[in-house]
Amino acid sequence: MKIGITCYPTYGGSGAVATELGIALARRGHEIHFITYQQPFRLPAFLPRVFFHEVDVVRYPLFEYPPYDLALAVRMHEVVREHRLDVLHAHYAIPHATSAWIAREMLEDDGTGVKIITTLHGTDITLVGQDPSFQRLTKFSIERSNGLTAVSHYLKQETYKAFGCTACAVEVIHNFIDPAVYDRAAYRPLLREQVADGRAVVMHVSNFRPVKRVRDIVRIFAQVQREVPSVLVMVGDGPERVLAEQEARALGVHDVTHFLGRIDAVAPLLASADLFLLPSQSESFGLSALEALACGVPVVASRVGGLPEVVNDGVTGVLCDPGDVDAMVAASVGILRDRDRWQAMSAAAAAAARARFAESDIVARYEAFYARTLG
Ligand code: GMT
């Protein structure tokens, strides 16, 4: 098949999933065309059967807000025509599904028959997409897609609840990991050797948006390190990084908290971690939690959204109410202090990630979904 993929190319779970899906599909013989404003962050420079088409947005004095969604639609239209794409796969509804719809309308007389598949990732449904300025357009774009997938059962239900499009068949296809990449045994524990000095490594990876509750992470860690000698490693960057740094100083743990900034390849870091914290306010799936589990890292997270579909409470990690810092401290200390429990959880985490979220199984489900949508 010839598949166009549009996603947010910068740091974030939906861009990571879209890119890794494209790479895996190309490995299986499909031709993949990424259409976006920047080379996706997890896309290496050259791969056979993988192409990148940059969307250029013209700057014009009248355009206080340059219309990216229109430029994207035009680029999609061009790429579909030139490369005879079968599928346009939009990751994150706003504005990608809308631009795909415009492109398909423009192609109506060309006989290309391109189909639009939209994958709903999270805040496109739970937050931004429901804003009154977007709600009707999100609903319209969802309803006009030829195929819809959601990354969790929770998100599928939220889609029906928020948009009432019960006539849409939303297929749940969970996110995935490559077991060869997210493998604790594959990496030398450099981080452990260089920063931990015999202490436990507590880790968080995200884009530091308010929904991640990054200050809670520092608060949890500040109490945990009093009970278990440990260091906190914060990977990523975003609007609340400064607040997290301030919190670390205020709580006197800045010397044992390491902010590493944005790092593309997180698996080698996760392979050094003893515990992963994800105390988000909402999370439709929690790709970073899955990546941690696959590396044998038990996860302490919020019992929200799709996280219970990823973390098996009491077996591969512990789920607590969002904002319940004390419960998360108790859960973290309980895991880190008991070596036998940690070993059991770590092994269960790596095994569950492989059994339920292996790349080969999930990518095959996308292939089958494309084939069904194309009829
Ligand atoms: O929906 C978002 O907020 C953005 C998106 C992203 O690009 O990071 O995150 C969502 O998609 C990820 C990949 O499917 C999921 O793992 C995240 O849980 C989800 N984020 C939220 O629901 C807050």
Coordinates of C-alpha atoms and ligand atoms in Angstrom, one line a residue:
M1 CA 0.0 0.0 0.0
K2 CA 1.0 3.6 -0.4
I3 CA 0.3 5.5 2.8
G4 CA 0.5 9.2 3.7
I5 CA 1.0 9.9 7.4
T6 CA 0.4 13.3 9.0
C7 CA 1.3 13.9 12.6
Y8 CA 2.8 16.5 15.0
P9 CA 6.5 16.0 14.2
T10 CA 7.8 17.4 17.5
Y11 CA 8.1 15.7 20.9
G12 CA 4.9 13.9 21.9
G13 CA 3.3 10.5 22.0
S14 CA 1.2 10.9 18.9
G15 CA 4.1 11.9 16.8
A16 CA 6.2 9.0 18.2
V17 CA 3.5 6.5 17.5
A18 CA 2.8 7.8 14.0
T19 CA 6.5 7.8 13.0
E20 CA 7.2 4.3 14.4
L21 CA 4.1 3.0 12.7
G22 CA 5.3 4.4 9.4
I23 CA 8.8 3.0 9.8
A24 CA 7.4 -0.5 10.7
L25 CA 5.0 -0.4 7.7
A26 CA 7.9 0.5 5.4
R27 CA 9.8 -2.5 6.8
R28 CA 6.9 -4.6 5.8
G29 CA 7.1 -3.4 2.2
H30 CA 4.6 -0.4 2.2
E31 CA 5.5 3.0 0.7
I32 CA 5.3 5.7 3.4
H33 CA 5.0 9.4 2.8
F34 CA 5.2 11.7 5.9
I35 CA 3.5 15.0 5.2
T36 CA 4.1 17.5 7.9
Y37 CA 6.0 20.8 8.6
Q38 CA 9.2 19.2 10.0
Q39 CA 10.9 15.9 9.8
P40 CA 9.3 13.8 12.6
F41 CA 11.7 13.6 15.6
R42 CA 11.9 9.8 15.6
L43 CA 12.5 9.5 11.9
P44 CA 16.1 8.8 10.9
A45 CA 17.6 10.6 7.9
F46 CA 17.1 7.8 5.3
L47 CA 15.1 4.6 5.2
P48 CA 14.1 2.6 2.2
R49 CA 10.5 3.3 1.1
V50 CA 10.1 6.3 3.5
F51 CA 9.6 9.8 2.1
F52 CA 9.2 13.1 3.8
H53 CA 7.2 16.0 2.3
E54 CA 7.6 19.3 4.1
V55 CA 4.6 21.6 4.4
D56 CA 5.7 25.2 3.8
V57 CA 3.4 27.9 5.1
V58 CA 3.7 31.2 3.4
R59 CA 4.3 34.2 5.6
Y60 CA 2.2 37.2 4.5
P61 CA 1.7 40.4 6.4
L62 CA -2.1 40.0 6.4
F63 CA -1.8 36.5 7.9
E64 CA -1.5 37.2 11.6
Y65 CA -2.2 33.5 12.0
P66 CA -0.6 31.7 9.0
P67 CA -3.1 29.0 7.8
Y68 CA -1.1 25.8 8.3
D69 CA -4.1 23.6 7.9
L70 CA -4.8 24.9 4.4
A71 CA -1.1 24.6 3.4
L72 CA -1.2 21.0 4.7
A73 CA -4.4 20.2 2.7
V74 CA -2.7 21.5 -0.5
R75 CA 0.5 19.4 0.2
M76 CA -1.6 16.3 1.0
H77 CA -3.5 16.8 -2.3
E78 CA -0.2 17.1 -4.2
V79 CA 1.3 14.1 -2.6
V80 CA -1.8 11.9 -3.1
R81 CA -1.9 12.9 -6.8
E82 CA 1.8 12.5 -7.5
H83 CA 2.4 9.3 -5.6
R84 CA -1.2 7.8 -6.1
L85 CA -1.6 7.2 -2.3
D86 CA -4.2 4.7 -1.1
V87 CA -4.6 6.1 2.4
L88 CA -4.1 9.4 4.2
H89 CA -3.6 8.5 7.9
A90 CA -4.1 11.5 10.1
H91 CA -2.8 11.2 13.7
Y92 CA -4.6 13.6 16.0
A93 CA -7.8 15.0 14.6
I94 CA -7.2 18.7 14.8
P95 CA -6.4 19.9 12.2
H96 CA -5.0 16.8 10.4
A97 CA -8.3 15.1 9.8
T98 CA -9.8 18.3 8.6
S99 CA -7.0 19.0 6.2
A100 CA -7.2 15.4 4.9
W101 CA -11.0 16.0 4.3
I102 CA -10.2 19.1 2.3
A103 CA -7.6 17.3 0.2
R104 CA -10.0 14.4 -0.5
E105 CA -12.7 16.9 -1.6
M106 CA -10.1 18.6 -3.9
L107 CA -9.3 15.1 -5.3
E108 CA -12.9 14.2 -6.0
D109 CA -12.6 14.5 -9.8
D110 CA -9.2 12.8 -10.0
G111 CA -10.5 9.3 -9.4
T112 CA -7.8 8.6 -6.9
G113 CA -10.2 7.1 -4.3
V114 CA -7.9 7.9 -1.4
K115 CA -9.3 7.0 2.0
I116 CA -8.9 9.0 5.2
I117 CA -8.1 7.1 8.4
T118 CA -8.0 9.2 11.6
T119 CA -6.3 8.0 14.8
L120 CA -7.6 9.7 17.9
H121 CA -4.8 10.2 20.4
G122 CA -6.0 12.1 23.4
T123 CA -6.5 15.8 23.9
D124 CA -7.9 16.1 20.3
I125 CA -11.0 14.4 21.9
T126 CA -10.7 15.1 25.6
L127 CA -9.6 18.8 25.6
V128 CA -8.8 20.9 22.5
G129 CA -11.3 19.1 20.2
Q130 CA -14.1 19.9 22.7
D131 CA -13.3 23.6 22.9
P132 CA -16.3 25.5 21.5
S133 CA -14.0 27.0 18.8
F134 CA -13.3 23.5 17.4
Q135 CA -16.1 21.2 18.7
R136 CA -18.2 21.1 15.5
L137 CA -15.2 20.8 13.2
T138 CA -13.8 18.0 15.2
K139 CA -17.1 16.1 15.1
F140 CA -17.4 16.8 11.3
S141 CA -13.8 15.7 10.6
I142 CA -14.3 12.5 12.6
E143 CA -17.6 11.7 10.9
R144 CA -16.1 12.3 7.4
S145 CA -13.1 10.0 8.0
N146 CA -13.4 6.6 6.2
G147 CA -11.9 4.8 9.2
L148 CA -11.4 5.8 12.8
T149 CA -9.1 4.3 15.4
A150 CA -8.6 5.3 19.1
V151 CA -5.6 4.4 21.2
S152 CA -7.7 3.0 24.1
H153 CA -11.1 1.8 25.0
Y154 CA -11.4 4.8 27.3
L155 CA -10.8 7.2 24.4
K156 CA -13.3 5.4 22.2
Q157 CA -16.0 5.9 24.9
E158 CA -14.9 9.6 25.3
T159 CA -15.4 10.1 21.6
Y160 CA -19.0 8.9 21.7
K161 CA -19.6 10.9 24.9
A162 CA -18.2 14.1 23.7
F163 CA -19.3 14.1 20.1
G164 CA -22.3 11.8 20.1
C165 CA -21.1 10.3 16.8
T166 CA -22.4 6.8 17.8
A167 CA -22.8 5.9 14.1
C168 CA -19.0 6.0 13.7
A169 CA -17.3 2.7 14.2
V170 CA -14.2 3.4 16.2
E171 CA -11.7 0.6 16.3
V172 CA -9.4 0.4 19.4
I173 CA -5.8 -0.2 18.3
H174 CA -3.5 0.3 21.3
N175 CA 0.0 1.9 21.0
F176 CA 3.0 -0.4 20.7
I177 CA 6.7 -0.9 21.5
D178 CA 9.4 -2.6 19.6
P179 CA 10.6 -5.3 22.1
A180 CA 14.1 -5.2 20.6
V181 CA 14.5 -1.5 21.3
Y182 CA 12.7 -1.3 24.7
D183 CA 14.8 -4.1 26.3
R184 CA 16.5 -3.6 29.6
A185 CA 19.2 -6.1 28.8
A186 CA 20.2 -4.4 25.6
Y187 CA 21.9 -1.4 27.2
R188 CA 24.7 -0.7 29.6
P189 CA 23.2 1.1 32.6
L190 CA 25.2 4.2 31.9
L191 CA 22.9 6.6 33.8
R192 CA 23.0 4.3 36.8
E193 CA 26.8 4.4 36.7
Q194 CA 27.1 8.1 36.1
V195 CA 24.5 9.8 38.2
A196 CA 23.0 7.2 40.6
D197 CA 26.1 6.1 42.5
G198 CA 24.3 3.1 44.1
R199 CA 21.0 4.9 44.6
A200 CA 17.6 4.0 43.0
V201 CA 16.7 5.8 39.7
V202 CA 13.3 7.4 39.7
M203 CA 12.3 8.6 36.2
H204 CA 9.8 10.6 34.3
V205 CA 9.6 11.3 30.5
S206 CA 7.1 13.8 29.0
N207 CA 6.6 17.1 27.3
F208 CA 6.1 18.8 30.7
R209 CA 2.6 20.1 29.9
P210 CA 0.2 21.0 32.8
V211 CA -1.7 17.7 32.3
K212 CA 1.4 15.8 33.4
R213 CA 1.4 17.3 36.9
V214 CA 5.2 17.5 36.9
R215 CA 5.3 19.3 40.3
D216 CA 3.7 16.3 41.8
I217 CA 6.6 14.2 40.5
V218 CA 9.1 16.3 42.4
R219 CA 6.9 16.3 45.5
I220 CA 6.6 12.5 45.4
F221 CA 10.3 12.1 44.9
A222 CA 11.2 14.5 47.7
Q223 CA 9.4 12.2 50.2
V224 CA 10.6 8.9 48.5
Q225 CA 14.3 9.9 48.7
R226 CA 13.9 10.3 52.5
E227 CA 13.0 6.6 52.8
V228 CA 15.0 5.1 49.9
P229 CA 18.3 6.7 48.7
S230 CA 17.4 7.7 45.1
V231 CA 17.9 10.3 42.3
L232 CA 15.2 11.7 40.1
V233 CA 15.8 11.9 36.3
M234 CA 13.5 14.1 34.4
V235 CA 13.6 13.6 30.6
G236 CA 11.9 16.1 28.2
D237 CA 11.0 19.7 28.1
G238 CA 8.0 21.9 28.0
P239 CA 6.0 24.7 29.6
E240 CA 6.2 23.4 33.2
R241 CA 9.8 22.4 33.3
V242 CA 10.7 25.7 35.1
L243 CA 8.0 25.0 37.7
A244 CA 9.4 21.6 38.3
E245 CA 12.9 23.0 38.7
Q246 CA 11.6 25.6 41.2
E247 CA 9.8 22.9 43.2
A248 CA 13.0 20.8 43.3
R249 CA 14.9 23.9 44.7
A250 CA 12.0 24.7 47.1
L251 CA 12.0 21.1 48.5
G252 CA 15.8 21.0 48.7
V253 CA 16.2 18.1 46.2
H254 CA 17.7 19.9 43.3
D255 CA 21.1 18.3 43.8
V256 CA 19.6 14.9 43.4
T257 CA 17.2 15.9 40.5
H258 CA 18.6 15.8 37.0
F259 CA 16.8 17.6 34.2
L260 CA 18.2 16.0 31.0
G261 CA 16.1 18.0 28.5
R262 CA 14.8 16.5 25.2
I263 CA 16.3 13.2 24.3
D264 CA 15.1 11.2 21.2
A265 CA 16.2 7.7 22.2
V266 CA 14.7 7.1 25.7
A267 CA 15.1 3.3 25.8
P268 CA 18.8 3.4 27.0
L269 CA 17.7 5.8 29.8
L270 CA 14.7 3.7 30.8
A271 CA 16.9 0.7 31.0
S272 CA 18.7 2.3 34.0
A273 CA 15.5 3.2 35.8
D274 CA 14.0 1.5 38.9
L275 CA 10.7 3.3 38.9
F276 CA 8.7 5.4 36.5
L277 CA 6.3 8.1 37.7
L278 CA 3.3 9.3 35.6
P279 CA 0.9 11.1 37.9
S280 CA -1.0 12.8 35.0
Q281 CA -4.4 14.5 35.4
S282 CA -5.6 12.7 32.3
E283 CA -3.9 10.3 29.9
S284 CA -5.7 8.6 27.0
F285 CA -3.0 5.9 26.9
G286 CA 0.3 6.8 28.4
L287 CA 2.9 5.7 25.8
S288 CA 5.8 6.7 28.1
A289 CA 4.4 4.3 30.7
L290 CA 4.3 1.5 28.2
E291 CA 7.9 2.2 27.1
A292 CA 9.0 2.1 30.8
L293 CA 7.1 -1.2 31.4
A294 CA 8.7 -2.8 28.3
C295 CA 12.1 -1.9 29.8
G296 CA 11.2 -3.7 33.0
V297 CA 10.4 -0.5 35.0
P298 CA 7.5 -0.7 37.4
V299 CA 5.2 2.3 37.0
V300 CA 3.4 4.4 39.6
A301 CA 0.7 6.4 37.8
S302 CA -2.7 8.0 38.1
R303 CA -5.8 5.8 37.8
V304 CA -7.2 7.9 34.9
G305 CA -8.2 7.5 31.3
G306 CA -6.5 4.7 29.4
L307 CA -3.7 4.1 32.0
P308 CA -5.6 1.1 33.6
E309 CA -5.4 -0.5 30.1
V310 CA -1.6 -0.2 30.2
V311 CA -0.6 -0.6 33.8
N312 CA -1.9 -3.7 35.6
D313 CA -2.5 -2.4 39.1
G314 CA -0.5 -4.3 41.7
V315 CA 1.2 -6.5 39.1
T316 CA 3.2 -4.2 36.7
G317 CA 2.9 -1.1 38.8
V318 CA 0.5 0.8 41.1
L319 CA -2.3 3.2 40.2
C320 CA -3.5 5.9 42.6
D321 CA -5.9 8.8 42.4
P322 CA -4.5 11.8 40.5
G323 CA -3.1 14.4 42.9
D324 CA -2.8 11.9 45.8
V325 CA 0.9 12.5 46.4
D326 CA 0.9 10.5 49.6
A327 CA -0.5 7.4 48.1
M328 CA 2.0 7.6 45.2
V329 CA 4.9 8.0 47.8
A330 CA 3.7 4.9 49.7
A331 CA 3.3 3.0 46.4
S332 CA 6.8 4.0 45.3
V333 CA 8.5 3.2 48.6
G334 CA 6.7 -0.1 48.7
I335 CA 8.1 -1.1 45.4
L336 CA 11.6 0.3 45.8
R337 CA 12.2 -1.1 49.3
D338 CA 11.2 -4.7 48.6
R339 CA 13.7 -6.2 46.1
D340 CA 11.7 -9.4 45.6
R341 CA 8.6 -7.4 44.8
W342 CA 10.6 -5.1 42.5
Q343 CA 12.0 -8.1 40.6
A344 CA 8.6 -9.7 40.2
M345 CA 7.0 -6.4 39.0
S346 CA 9.9 -5.7 36.6
A347 CA 9.6 -9.2 35.0
A348 CA 5.8 -8.9 34.8
A349 CA 6.1 -5.5 33.3
A350 CA 8.5 -6.5 30.5
A351 CA 6.4 -9.7 29.8
A352 CA 3.0 -7.9 29.7
A353 CA 4.4 -5.2 27.4
R354 CA 5.6 -7.9 25.0
A355 CA 2.5 -10.0 25.2
R356 CA -0.1 -7.2 24.7
F357 CA 1.7 -4.3 22.9
A358 CA 4.3 -5.8 20.6
E359 CA 4.9 -3.8 17.4
S360 CA 4.5 -6.8 15.1
D361 CA 1.0 -7.6 16.4
I362 CA -0.3 -4.0 16.5
V363 CA 1.1 -3.0 13.1
A364 CA -0.5 -6.1 11.6
R365 CA -3.8 -4.7 13.0
Y366 CA -3.3 -1.4 11.3
E367 CA -2.5 -3.2 8.0
A368 CA -5.8 -5.2 8.4
F369 CA -7.7 -2.0 9.2
Y370 CA -6.3 -0.2 6.1
A371 CA -7.2 -3.2 3.9
R372 CA -10.8 -3.3 5.4
T373 CA -11.2 0.5 4.9
L374 CA -10.0 0.3 1.3
G375 CA -12.5 -2.5 0.8
Ligands
GMT1 O1 -3.3 14.2 23.0 C1 -2.3 14.8 23.4 O2 -2.3 15.5 24.4 C2 -1.1 14.8 22.6 C3 -0.6 13.4 22.5 C4 0.9 13.6 22.2 O3 1.2 13.9 21.1 O4 1.7 13.5 23.1 O5 -0.7 12.6 23.7 C5 -1.7 11.6 23.6 O6 -1.3 10.6 22.7 C6 -0.4 9.7 23.2 C7 -0.1 8.7 22.1 O7 -1.2 8.0 21.7 C8 -0.9 9.0 24.4 O8 0.1 8.1 24.9 C9 -1.1 10.1 25.5 O9 -1.7 9.4 26.7 C10 -2.0 11.1 25.0 N1 -2.1 12.2 26.0 C11 -3.1 12.5 26.7 O10 -4.2 11.9 26.7 C12 -3.0 13.7 27.7

